[in-house]
Short mmCIF file of C-alpha atoms in Angstrom, two decimals:
data_model
loop_
_atom_site.label_atom_id
_atom_site.label_comp_id
_atom_site.label_asym_id
_atom_site.label_seq_id
_atom_site.Cartn_x
_atom_site.Cartn_y
_atom_site.Cartn_z
CA MET A 129 3.54 -23.12 -11.55
CA GLU A 130 3.71 -20.90 -14.57
CA THR A 131 2.83 -17.23 -13.76
CA LYS A 132 1.06 -15.71 -16.85
CA ILE A 133 0.94 -12.09 -17.66
CA PHE A 134 -2.57 -11.05 -18.86
CA GLN A 135 -3.33 -8.02 -20.96
CA SER A 136 -6.74 -6.19 -21.43
CA ASP A 137 -8.15 -8.67 -23.97
CA GLN A 138 -7.40 -11.53 -21.54
CA ILE A 139 -9.43 -10.47 -18.52
CA ASN A 140 -11.91 -13.33 -19.00
CA HIS A 141 -9.08 -15.85 -18.76
CA ALA A 142 -7.84 -14.16 -15.40
CA ALA A 143 -11.33 -14.19 -14.10
CA ALA A 144 -11.89 -17.84 -14.93
CA LEU A 145 -8.70 -18.70 -12.84
CA LEU A 146 -9.99 -16.61 -9.90
CA ARG A 147 -13.37 -18.52 -10.09
CA GLN A 148 -11.44 -21.75 -9.98
CA GLY A 149 -9.61 -20.70 -6.73
CA GLU A 150 -6.35 -19.56 -8.21
CA LEU A 151 -4.55 -16.36 -7.30
CA VAL A 152 -4.27 -13.59 -9.83
CA ALA A 153 -2.51 -10.13 -9.12
CA PHE A 154 -4.33 -7.10 -10.24
CA PRO A 155 -3.51 -3.45 -10.81
CA THR A 156 -5.10 -0.55 -8.88
CA GLU A 157 -4.37 3.26 -8.79
CA THR A 158 -2.35 2.61 -5.53
CA VAL A 159 -0.27 -0.61 -5.72
CA TYR A 160 -0.80 -4.07 -7.30
CA GLY A 161 -3.02 -6.37 -5.28
CA LEU A 162 -2.73 -10.17 -4.74
CA GLY A 163 -6.17 -11.28 -5.87
CA ALA A 164 -8.27 -14.12 -4.59
CA ASN A 165 -11.98 -14.78 -4.78
CA ALA A 166 -13.17 -13.50 -1.46
CA LEU A 167 -16.01 -16.17 -1.33
CA LEU A 168 -13.57 -19.01 -1.40
CA PRO A 169 -11.87 -19.41 1.94
CA LYS A 170 -9.25 -22.06 0.73
CA SER A 171 -8.25 -19.68 -2.05
CA VAL A 172 -8.01 -16.70 0.42
CA ALA A 173 -5.81 -18.79 2.75
CA GLN A 174 -3.32 -19.22 -0.05
CA VAL A 175 -2.83 -15.39 -0.17
CA PHE A 176 -1.36 -15.71 3.35
CA ALA A 177 0.74 -18.65 2.38
CA VAL A 178 2.16 -17.11 -0.81
CA LYS A 179 2.88 -13.74 0.81
CA GLY A 180 4.17 -15.17 4.21
CA ARG A 181 1.52 -12.89 5.74
CA PRO A 182 0.36 -13.33 9.38
CA SER A 183 -3.11 -14.82 9.41
CA ASP A 184 -4.49 -12.34 11.90
CA ASN A 185 -3.91 -9.50 9.43
CA PRO A 186 -7.37 -8.76 7.88
CA LEU A 187 -7.57 -8.29 4.08
CA ILE A 188 -9.33 -5.66 1.97
CA VAL A 189 -12.27 -6.71 -0.11
CA HIS A 190 -12.39 -5.10 -3.54
CA VAL A 191 -15.78 -4.56 -4.94
CA VAL A 192 -17.16 -3.33 -8.36
CA ASP A 193 -19.50 -0.99 -6.97
CA PHE A 194 -21.09 0.19 -3.70
CA PRO A 195 -24.25 -2.23 -3.98
CA MET A 196 -21.71 -5.24 -3.91
CA THR A 197 -20.99 -4.39 -0.25
CA GLN A 198 -24.67 -4.81 0.80
CA LYS A 199 -24.47 -8.54 0.86
CA PHE A 200 -21.96 -8.37 3.63
CA VAL A 201 -22.44 -5.19 5.69
CA GLU A 202 -24.78 -5.25 8.72
CA SER A 203 -25.08 -1.53 9.09
CA TYR A 204 -23.75 1.72 7.62
CA HIS A 205 -22.51 4.93 9.32
CA PRO A 206 -24.82 7.84 8.51
CA LEU A 207 -21.99 9.59 6.50
CA THR A 208 -21.39 6.55 4.29
CA GLU A 209 -23.34 7.74 1.26
CA LYS A 210 -21.60 11.07 1.31
CA ILE A 211 -18.09 9.41 1.54
CA VAL A 212 -18.88 6.91 -1.28
CA LYS A 213 -20.29 9.61 -3.48
CA ASN A 214 -17.11 11.78 -3.20
CA PHE A 215 -14.40 9.19 -2.95
CA TRP A 216 -15.38 5.96 -4.74
CA PRO A 217 -13.95 4.64 -6.93
CA GLY A 218 -10.66 5.78 -5.42
CA PRO A 219 -7.96 5.19 -2.86
CA LEU A 220 -10.20 4.96 0.14
CA THR A 221 -10.91 1.77 2.04
CA LEU A 222 -14.01 1.78 4.35
CA ILE A 223 -14.46 -0.54 7.25
CA PHE A 224 -17.99 -1.60 8.27
CA SER A 225 -19.61 -3.99 10.72
CA ILE A 226 -20.55 -7.01 8.74
CA LYS A 227 -23.36 -9.57 8.90
CA SER A 228 -22.39 -12.77 10.83
CA GLY A 229 -21.18 -15.46 8.59
CA SER A 230 -21.21 -13.35 5.44
CA LEU A 231 -17.40 -13.47 5.09
CA SER A 232 -15.06 -16.13 6.27
CA PRO A 233 -12.86 -15.33 9.28
CA VAL A 234 -9.86 -15.89 7.02
CA VAL A 235 -10.96 -12.70 5.29
CA THR A 236 -11.72 -10.64 8.41
CA GLY A 237 -9.02 -12.01 10.71
CA GLY A 238 -11.90 -13.21 12.90
CA LEU A 239 -13.21 -9.61 13.50
CA SER A 240 -16.82 -8.53 13.28
CA THR A 241 -15.75 -6.00 10.78
CA ALA A 242 -14.41 -6.00 7.33
CA ALA A 243 -12.67 -3.48 4.92
CA PHE A 244 -14.10 -2.67 1.44
CA ARG A 245 -12.76 -0.65 -1.42
CA MET A 246 -13.73 0.26 -4.98
CA PRO A 247 -10.46 0.80 -6.83
CA ASP A 248 -10.24 3.27 -9.59
CA ASN A 249 -8.84 1.02 -12.22
CA LYS A 250 -11.07 0.01 -15.13
CA LYS A 251 -9.23 -3.27 -15.74
CA THR A 252 -9.50 -4.50 -12.30
CA LEU A 253 -13.41 -3.30 -12.12
CA SER A 254 -13.91 -5.49 -15.26
CA LEU A 255 -12.01 -8.29 -13.64
CA ILE A 256 -14.18 -8.22 -10.56
CA GLU A 257 -17.23 -8.00 -12.60
CA GLU A 258 -16.20 -10.90 -14.86
CA THR A 259 -15.32 -13.11 -11.81
CA GLY A 260 -18.84 -12.39 -10.36
CA ALA A 261 -17.40 -12.05 -6.79
CA PRO A 262 -15.46 -9.52 -4.81
CA LEU A 263 -11.63 -10.06 -4.59
CA VAL A 264 -9.39 -9.83 -1.53
CA GLY A 265 -6.22 -7.95 -2.54
CA PRO A 266 -3.35 -7.23 -0.24
CA SER A 267 -0.24 -5.92 -1.92
CA ALA A 268 1.15 -8.47 -4.29
CA ASN A 269 4.57 -8.75 -2.70
CA THR A 270 6.45 -10.85 -0.16
CA SER A 271 5.01 -9.66 3.22
CA GLY A 272 7.01 -6.90 4.78
CA LYS A 273 8.84 -5.82 1.60
CA PRO A 274 8.12 -2.67 -0.42
CA SER A 275 4.76 -2.84 -2.19
CA PRO A 276 4.75 -3.48 -5.90
CA THR A 277 3.89 -0.58 -8.35
CA THR A 278 4.44 -2.49 -11.61
CA ALA A 279 3.64 -5.95 -12.75
CA MET A 280 7.32 -6.70 -12.97
CA HIS A 281 7.68 -6.11 -9.35
CA VAL A 282 5.00 -8.60 -8.69
CA TYR A 283 6.62 -11.11 -11.11
CA HIS A 284 9.88 -10.54 -9.19
CA ASP A 285 8.44 -11.53 -5.84
CA LEU A 286 5.81 -14.05 -6.86
CA LYS A 287 6.88 -15.87 -10.08
CA GLY A 288 5.83 -19.47 -9.89
CA LYS A 289 3.71 -18.90 -6.90
CA ILE A 290 0.61 -17.40 -8.42
CA ALA A 291 -1.31 -18.22 -11.55
CA GLY A 292 -1.33 -14.83 -13.23
CA ILE A 293 -0.80 -11.04 -13.22
CA LEU A 294 -3.16 -8.50 -14.91
CA ASP A 295 -0.80 -5.87 -16.26
CA ASP A 296 -1.70 -2.22 -16.47
CA GLY A 297 1.65 -0.65 -16.31
CA ALA A 298 2.87 1.56 -13.42
CA THR A 299 0.44 2.72 -10.67
CA GLN A 300 -0.49 6.44 -10.36
CA ILE A 301 -0.31 6.87 -6.63
CA GLY A 302 2.29 4.48 -5.40
CA VAL A 303 1.25 3.91 -1.83
CA GLU A 304 -1.73 1.78 -0.40
CA SER A 305 -5.27 3.31 0.23
CA THR A 306 -6.37 5.39 3.10
CA VAL A 307 -8.27 3.22 5.56
CA LEU A 308 -11.34 4.99 7.17
CA ASP A 309 -13.02 3.14 10.08
CA LEU A 310 -16.82 3.58 9.80
CA SER A 311 -17.70 0.78 12.27
CA GLY A 312 -17.98 3.21 15.27
CA GLU A 313 -19.53 6.65 15.96
CA VAL A 314 -16.61 8.69 14.73
CA PRO A 315 -15.04 8.08 11.30
CA THR A 316 -11.35 7.40 12.14
CA ILE A 317 -8.39 7.14 9.85
CA LEU A 318 -6.54 3.85 10.54
CA ARG A 319 -3.94 4.08 7.79
CA PRO A 320 -3.16 7.36 5.94
CA GLY A 321 -3.15 7.44 2.09
CA ALA A 322 -3.88 9.48 -0.96
CA VAL A 323 -7.32 10.56 0.46
CA THR A 324 -6.00 12.86 3.17
CA LYS A 325 -7.35 13.75 6.44
CA GLU A 326 -7.86 17.35 5.18
CA GLN A 327 -9.99 16.26 2.14
CA LEU A 328 -12.18 13.93 4.30
CA GLU A 329 -12.77 16.89 6.84
CA ASP A 330 -13.55 19.15 4.09
CA VAL A 331 -16.29 16.90 2.60
CA LEU A 332 -17.61 15.71 5.92
CA GLY A 333 -17.41 18.97 7.79
CA ILE A 334 -16.23 17.27 10.99
CA GLU A 335 -12.83 16.38 12.47
CA VAL A 336 -11.67 13.19 11.46
CA PRO A 337 -9.07 11.75 13.97
CA LEU A 338 -6.00 9.65 13.09
CA ASP A 339 -5.62 6.57 15.11
CA LYS A 340 -1.75 6.51 15.96
CA HIS A 341 -1.81 3.82 18.62
CA LEU A 342 0.60 0.83 18.13
CA VAL A 343 -1.22 -2.49 17.97
CA LYS A 344 0.02 -4.83 20.51
CA GLU A 345 1.17 -8.46 19.75
CA SER A 346 -1.90 -9.82 21.46
CA GLU A 347 -4.20 -7.65 19.31
CA THR A 348 -5.80 -8.28 15.99
CA PRO A 349 -5.39 -5.00 13.81
CA LYS A 350 -8.50 -3.66 12.10
CA ALA A 351 -6.65 -2.69 8.99
CA PRO A 352 -3.46 -3.81 7.17
CA GLY A 353 -0.25 -2.03 8.00
CA MET A 354 -1.14 -1.35 11.63
CA LYS A 355 0.93 -3.93 13.49
CA TYR A 356 3.79 -5.58 11.47
CA LYS A 357 6.91 -4.20 9.94
CA HIS A 358 6.13 -3.17 6.47
CA TYR A 359 7.71 -1.89 3.26
CA SER A 360 11.27 -2.87 4.12
CA PRO A 361 14.00 -3.56 1.63
CA ASP A 362 16.95 -5.78 2.96
CA THR A 363 19.29 -2.82 2.58
CA PRO A 364 19.04 -0.54 5.73
CA VAL A 365 17.25 2.77 5.20
CA LEU A 366 18.03 6.15 7.04
CA MET A 367 15.72 9.08 6.76
CA ILE A 368 17.68 12.35 6.22
CA ARG A 369 16.47 15.62 7.60
CA PRO A 370 16.97 18.58 5.19
CA ASP A 371 20.14 20.07 6.98
CA ASP A 372 21.68 16.57 7.42
CA TRP A 373 22.56 15.52 3.78
CA GLU A 374 26.29 16.72 3.86
CA LYS A 375 26.83 15.23 7.36
CA ALA A 376 25.28 11.88 6.41
CA LEU A 377 27.28 11.56 3.30
CA ASP A 378 30.38 12.51 5.09
CA TRP A 379 29.64 9.91 7.82
CA ALA A 380 29.10 7.22 5.09
CA GLU A 381 32.37 8.04 3.38
CA LYS A 382 34.30 7.82 6.54
CA LYS A 383 32.62 4.42 7.36
CA ASP A 384 33.34 3.22 3.78
CA GLN A 385 29.55 2.78 3.33
CA LYS A 386 28.26 2.89 -0.23
CA VAL A 387 25.10 5.03 -0.25
CA GLY A 388 22.01 4.87 -2.44
CA LEU A 389 20.09 8.11 -2.66
CA LEU A 390 16.28 8.27 -2.67
CA ALA A 391 15.40 11.98 -3.35
CA THR A 392 13.89 14.64 -5.36
CA PRO A 393 15.85 16.26 -8.33
CA LYS A 394 16.62 19.27 -6.08
CA ILE A 395 18.46 17.16 -3.56
CA ALA A 396 20.01 14.54 -5.92
CA GLU A 397 21.53 17.20 -8.16
CA ASN A 398 23.91 17.95 -5.39
CA TYR A 399 25.16 14.33 -4.95
CA LYS A 400 25.76 12.80 -8.50
CA THR A 401 28.56 10.44 -7.38
CA ALA A 402 26.11 8.30 -5.37
CA ASP A 403 23.86 5.68 -6.70
CA ARG A 404 20.57 7.33 -7.08
CA PHE A 405 16.82 6.92 -7.56
CA VAL A 406 15.51 10.31 -8.39
CA PHE A 407 11.88 11.17 -8.19
CA ASP A 408 10.31 12.64 -11.28
CA GLU A 409 9.63 15.96 -9.81
CA ASP A 410 10.21 18.01 -6.70
CA THR A 411 6.80 17.28 -5.32
CA ILE A 412 5.27 15.03 -2.73
CA GLU A 413 3.06 13.40 -5.39
CA ALA A 414 6.27 12.36 -7.29
CA ALA A 415 7.96 11.18 -4.14
CA THR A 416 4.94 9.11 -3.06
CA ARG A 417 4.55 7.59 -6.59
CA GLY A 418 8.28 6.57 -6.63
CA LEU A 419 8.88 5.64 -3.01
CA PHE A 420 8.41 1.74 -3.33
CA SER A 421 9.94 1.62 -6.79
CA GLY A 422 12.89 3.52 -5.55
CA LEU A 423 13.36 1.34 -2.54
CA ARG A 424 13.20 -1.78 -4.68
CA ALA A 425 15.53 -0.45 -7.36
CA LEU A 426 18.35 0.41 -4.91
CA ASP A 427 17.86 -2.66 -2.83
CA GLU A 428 17.77 -5.09 -5.83
CA ALA A 429 20.79 -3.68 -7.53
CA HIS A 430 22.86 -5.02 -4.55
CA LYS A 431 25.28 -2.15 -4.96
CA VAL A 432 24.72 -0.09 -1.74
CA ASP A 433 25.26 -0.60 1.95
CA VAL A 434 22.59 1.99 3.05
CA ILE A 435 19.77 3.85 1.61
CA PHE A 436 19.44 7.65 2.50
CA ALA A 437 15.84 8.73 1.84
CA GLU A 438 14.39 12.24 1.67
CA ILE A 439 11.76 13.28 4.17
CA PHE A 440 8.68 15.49 3.78
CA PRO A 441 6.40 17.47 6.17
CA GLU A 442 3.82 15.12 7.77
CA ASP A 443 0.65 16.72 6.41
CA HIS A 444 -1.76 16.09 3.44
CA LEU A 445 -0.11 13.40 1.13
CA GLY A 446 3.18 13.77 3.12
CA LEU A 447 1.48 11.86 6.08
CA ALA A 448 1.00 8.86 3.83
CA TYR A 449 4.60 9.09 2.39
CA MET A 450 6.15 9.39 5.89
CA ASN A 451 3.92 6.59 7.27
CA ARG A 452 5.49 4.18 4.73
CA LEU A 453 8.95 5.63 4.80
CA LYS A 454 9.17 5.41 8.68
CA LYS A 455 8.24 1.72 8.61
CA ALA A 456 10.84 1.11 5.70
CA ALA A 457 13.38 2.77 7.91
CA ALA A 458 12.32 1.13 11.13
CA GLN A 459 11.79 4.74 12.40
CA ASN A 460 15.55 5.51 12.11
CA TYR A 461 16.77 8.90 11.15
CA PHE A 462 20.38 9.72 10.56
CA VAL A 463 21.88 11.02 13.60
CA LYS A 464 25.64 12.06 13.65
CA LYS A 465 27.46 10.24 16.45
#
């Protein structure tokens, strides 16, 4: 299969493929999604096959506006209107209880809930509108690997496996959306993202808990990223605490391990001899934007034995960054023996 790259003036061609049941990757402000018509179960099933994704991992349904959710949703939390008004379009996914039979179990993972998001990307909103149906859109990569933040990342992973990619350059945020469960009484964050716990609490005026429980093998997760190992390059990743950089690099030298550095300019400036992926700025925003690109770049160059990654405080956007980095590193920090 030839994988075509579509530009802005070719959105109608991409939409036609989606209506026919083909898979087309699309850009969002977070990462690139692997698009399939959410109303075509056979097409949605192909998403799992192409990604190598476990079939009990539910998918996010991308909509063009809030009214598009009404065909599917059984009931809305009382705070839904306030949340949508403040955060849609944007990097916030909302989980609702849905009407029986409104979406195929292949979309929902067999649950009575489904996840919905209105992405903040004009090209993709046009694509959904042109298709005339919502689109499922897990990250457009091989399951478990770093998520794609450019069309070329998608092409690298899925060339020849999908019909097309709608190109809109690099994503602005770089990690997947926040997932907020609105199917119960208390709004609960299931996955941290660029819409932070603090922002939600400021708008809603209530405490918004973060669900930190580990989903068991026998459970079906309510949201992506809760159960399976994610975001992992083939090269081992170690998280480096601020005071451990010298120790870690000394250890690597003694072990004859070639190091790839994933760090801010402030840190990277001290270690110019290492292979480096340097974030644009000394900010958590730059680190989050560059996390997956950096993991991919250092891994795909096949020049390093281990990746040393900078950590950040686990608050605000740092919670999302560290959530992804911990999974990429299999929770492993550098510890000097």
